[in-house]
Short mmCIF file of C-alpha atoms in Angstrom, two decimals:
data_model
loop_
_atom_site.label_atom_id
_atom_site.label_comp_id
_atom_site.label_asym_id
_atom_site.label_seq_id
_atom_site.Cartn_x
_atom_site.Cartn_y
_atom_site.Cartn_z
CA MET A 13 5.91 29.88 76.39
CA LYS A 14 2.45 30.38 74.72
CA GLY A 15 1.44 31.99 71.38
CA TRP A 16 -0.15 35.18 73.34
CA GLU A 17 2.62 35.76 75.66
CA ARG A 18 5.12 35.43 72.90
CA GLY A 19 3.19 37.90 70.90
CA ALA A 20 3.26 40.62 74.22
CA LEU A 21 6.71 40.22 74.45
CA ARG A 22 7.19 40.87 70.82
CA ALA A 23 4.93 43.83 70.89
CA MET A 24 6.60 45.19 74.04
CA GLU A 25 10.01 44.80 72.31
CA PHE A 26 9.15 46.77 69.30
CA VAL A 27 8.27 49.65 71.74
CA ALA A 28 11.41 49.25 74.03
CA GLN A 29 14.25 48.77 71.35
CA PRO A 30 13.29 52.22 69.26
CA ALA A 31 12.39 54.37 72.75
CA LEU A 32 16.03 52.94 74.24
CA ALA A 33 17.56 53.47 70.97
CA GLY A 34 15.93 57.20 71.27
CA ALA A 35 17.26 57.90 74.81
CA ALA A 36 20.96 57.29 73.72
CA PHE A 37 20.75 59.49 70.57
CA CYS A 38 19.26 62.39 72.66
CA LEU A 39 21.97 61.86 74.84
CA LEU A 40 24.62 62.06 72.36
CA ALA A 41 22.67 64.46 70.37
CA LEU A 42 23.52 67.40 73.16
CA GLY A 43 26.37 68.36 71.47
CA VAL A 44 24.62 70.05 68.77
CA VAL A 45 26.86 69.14 65.95
CA THR A 46 26.58 65.44 67.03
CA TRP A 47 22.74 64.98 66.09
CA LEU A 48 24.02 63.36 62.57
CA PRO A 49 26.53 60.86 63.86
CA ALA A 50 24.32 59.99 67.01
CA LEU A 51 21.08 59.28 64.33
CA ALA A 52 23.97 57.14 62.62
CA ALA A 53 24.62 55.40 65.87
CA ALA A 54 21.19 54.84 66.80
CA ALA A 55 20.45 53.36 63.14
CA VAL A 56 23.67 51.02 63.87
CA ALA A 57 22.25 49.90 67.03
CA LEU A 58 18.29 49.32 65.46
CA GLN A 59 19.88 47.48 62.63
CA ASP A 60 21.45 45.02 64.65
CA TRP A 61 18.28 44.78 66.39
CA ARG A 62 16.46 43.98 63.44
CA ARG A 63 19.17 41.58 61.77
CA ASP A 64 20.37 39.61 64.79
CA GLY A 65 17.62 40.48 67.76
CA GLY A 66 20.59 41.94 69.71
CA GLY A 67 18.74 43.44 72.53
CA ARG A 68 20.95 46.26 73.71
CA PRO A 69 20.01 49.53 71.75
CA PHE A 70 21.07 51.86 74.22
CA THR A 71 24.37 50.83 74.82
CA GLY A 72 24.65 49.87 71.00
CA THR A 73 24.13 53.45 70.28
CA LEU A 74 27.05 54.47 72.64
CA ARG A 75 29.22 51.79 71.48
CA ALA A 76 28.55 52.44 67.60
CA PHE A 77 29.08 56.39 68.39
CA PRO A 78 32.60 56.63 68.19
CA ARG A 79 32.55 55.16 64.92
CA CYS A 80 29.78 57.04 63.21
CA TRP A 81 31.63 60.39 64.80
CA ARG A 82 34.87 59.85 62.79
CA ALA A 83 32.99 58.67 59.92
CA LEU A 84 30.08 61.57 59.67
CA TRP A 85 31.51 64.54 61.82
CA ARG A 86 32.18 66.77 58.77
CA ASP A 87 28.65 65.86 57.11
CA GLY A 88 27.01 66.45 60.96
CA LEU A 89 28.88 70.18 60.94
CA ALA A 90 28.09 71.00 57.30
CA ALA A 91 24.13 69.79 58.07
CA SER A 92 24.06 71.98 61.30
CA ALA A 93 25.27 74.89 59.99
CA LEU A 94 23.05 74.67 56.97
CA ILE A 95 19.78 73.94 59.16
CA ALA A 96 21.12 77.39 61.03
CA VAL A 97 21.18 79.46 57.81
CA LEU A 98 18.12 77.76 56.66
CA ALA A 99 16.37 78.91 59.99
CA VAL A 100 17.45 82.09 60.00
CA ASN A 101 16.23 82.44 56.37
CA CYS A 102 13.09 81.69 57.20
CA LEU A 103 12.76 83.82 60.05
CA PHE A 104 14.22 86.82 58.17
CA LEU A 105 11.59 86.07 55.13
CA LEU A 106 8.42 85.66 57.55
CA GLU A 107 9.17 89.37 59.18
CA THR A 108 9.68 90.56 55.55
CA ALA A 109 5.75 91.10 53.78
CA SER A 110 6.82 91.17 50.39
CA PRO A 111 6.18 89.12 47.29
CA VAL A 112 9.77 87.98 46.94
CA ALA A 113 9.63 86.74 50.67
CA TYR A 114 6.34 84.98 49.76
CA LEU A 115 8.18 83.22 46.62
CA LEU A 116 11.87 82.26 48.31
CA LEU A 117 9.97 80.68 52.16
CA PRO A 118 9.03 77.77 50.25
CA ALA A 119 12.24 77.13 48.81
CA GLN A 120 13.51 77.49 52.20
CA LEU A 121 11.29 74.72 53.14
CA VAL A 122 11.53 72.57 50.59
CA LEU A 123 15.81 72.53 51.32
CA LEU A 124 15.24 71.68 55.01
CA ALA A 125 12.76 68.95 53.85
CA ALA A 126 15.59 67.50 51.63
CA LEU A 127 18.10 67.81 53.95
CA ALA A 128 16.01 65.67 56.55
CA VAL A 129 15.14 62.86 53.88
CA TYR A 130 19.23 63.03 53.01
CA SER A 131 20.04 62.85 56.41
CA LEU A 132 17.75 59.82 57.29
CA SER A 133 19.08 58.04 53.87
CA LEU A 134 22.69 58.74 54.58
CA THR A 135 22.08 57.09 58.27
CA ALA A 136 20.30 54.44 57.23
CA GLY A 137 23.10 53.68 54.72
CA PHE A 138 25.74 53.79 57.07
CA ALA A 139 23.95 51.61 59.20
CA VAL A 140 23.62 48.93 56.64
CA ASP A 141 27.04 49.28 54.89
CA ALA A 142 29.56 52.15 55.65
CA GLU A 143 31.92 51.74 52.80
CA GLY A 144 32.44 52.88 49.55
CA GLY A 145 30.37 55.66 47.65
CA LEU A 146 28.01 56.28 51.05
CA ARG A 147 26.92 59.93 50.42
CA ARG A 148 26.11 58.99 46.42
CA ARG A 149 23.99 55.84 47.48
CA ALA A 150 22.37 58.11 50.10
CA ALA A 151 21.65 60.71 47.68
CA GLY A 152 20.04 57.92 45.05
CA PHE A 153 18.26 56.23 47.76
CA ALA A 154 16.71 59.51 48.85
CA PHE A 155 15.77 61.03 46.07
CA GLY A 156 15.88 58.29 43.35
CA SER A 157 12.04 57.23 44.16
CA PRO A 158 9.71 59.89 44.50
CA GLY A 159 7.59 57.55 46.39
CA ARG A 160 10.20 56.35 48.97
CA GLY A 161 11.48 59.84 49.42
CA LEU A 162 7.90 61.18 49.93
CA ALA A 163 7.23 58.05 52.68
CA LEU A 164 10.62 59.19 54.63
CA LEU A 165 9.52 62.91 54.77
CA LEU A 166 6.18 61.70 55.77
CA ALA A 167 7.76 60.05 58.61
CA VAL A 168 9.78 62.75 59.56
CA LEU A 169 6.86 65.20 59.91
CA LEU A 170 4.18 62.94 61.24
CA VAL A 171 6.12 60.72 63.30
CA PRO A 172 6.67 63.40 66.42
CA PRO A 173 2.95 64.55 66.33
CA ALA A 174 1.65 61.30 66.35
CA VAL A 175 3.49 60.30 69.60
CA LEU A 176 3.08 63.28 71.72
CA PRO A 177 0.37 61.56 73.70
CA VAL A 178 3.32 59.25 75.14
CA PRO A 179 5.63 60.93 77.53
CA LEU A 180 8.57 61.89 75.83
CA GLY A 181 7.38 60.26 72.79
CA PRO A 182 8.51 62.99 70.41
CA LEU A 183 12.30 62.49 71.79
CA LEU A 184 12.38 59.07 72.08
CA PHE A 185 10.28 58.07 69.13
CA GLY A 186 10.55 60.96 66.62
CA PRO A 187 14.13 59.97 65.50
CA THR A 188 14.08 56.31 65.89
CA LEU A 189 10.54 55.19 64.00
CA PRO A 190 11.60 57.52 60.91
CA LEU A 191 14.99 55.45 61.01
CA LEU A 192 13.24 52.22 61.56
CA LEU A 193 11.32 53.07 58.00
CA ALA A 194 14.58 54.15 56.29
CA LEU A 195 16.46 51.11 57.42
CA SER A 196 13.61 48.71 56.47
CA LEU A 197 13.03 50.47 52.73
CA TYR A 198 16.90 50.26 52.91
CA ALA A 199 17.53 46.35 53.84
CA PRO A 200 14.28 44.29 54.17
CA THR A 201 14.88 41.74 56.45
CA ARG A 202 13.82 38.10 57.19
CA ALA A 203 11.65 37.29 59.96
CA ARG A 204 13.61 36.73 62.94
CA LYS A 205 13.46 34.07 65.14
CA PRO A 206 10.59 34.25 67.82
CA VAL A 207 11.49 35.52 71.56
#
């Protein structure tokens, strides 16, 4: 295979693999409280692809989901409840025109941002090493370095609008591109063999 053909295939792989993992994530996240284990399953499939070059992120996500569900269903339930409470708080504070409401609204948004960064860290940590002190390691990874936490938050906020021109882009790439960033920060890999 010529150099430009290999490069073209490699570029298509970097589009297709996250999109396929994102499609599986969307399918699994339909159960509302299943979004966190589904994100962890997508992280496991993407980590396998990053590490070994395994090209089956859709089926890899579906295959990893039962293990992720058993390990993270309580976290998914708690995170879903927290998101619901914070969303209701934000709606209430937006309708309330008082100085106290304007002080409390940013606090709710900061908590939502912290939950997003922690969720990314938790799922990336699960994909890299699911054993021993996962939640403590995820908190240290998310909040131990301001630069890393800010990079993850910016990925969560900026990727969905950036992929709006792509059909179904926010659904397919919105969860997986920030996940790839978290995985690359959590466990950098050596260059894989060419396709």
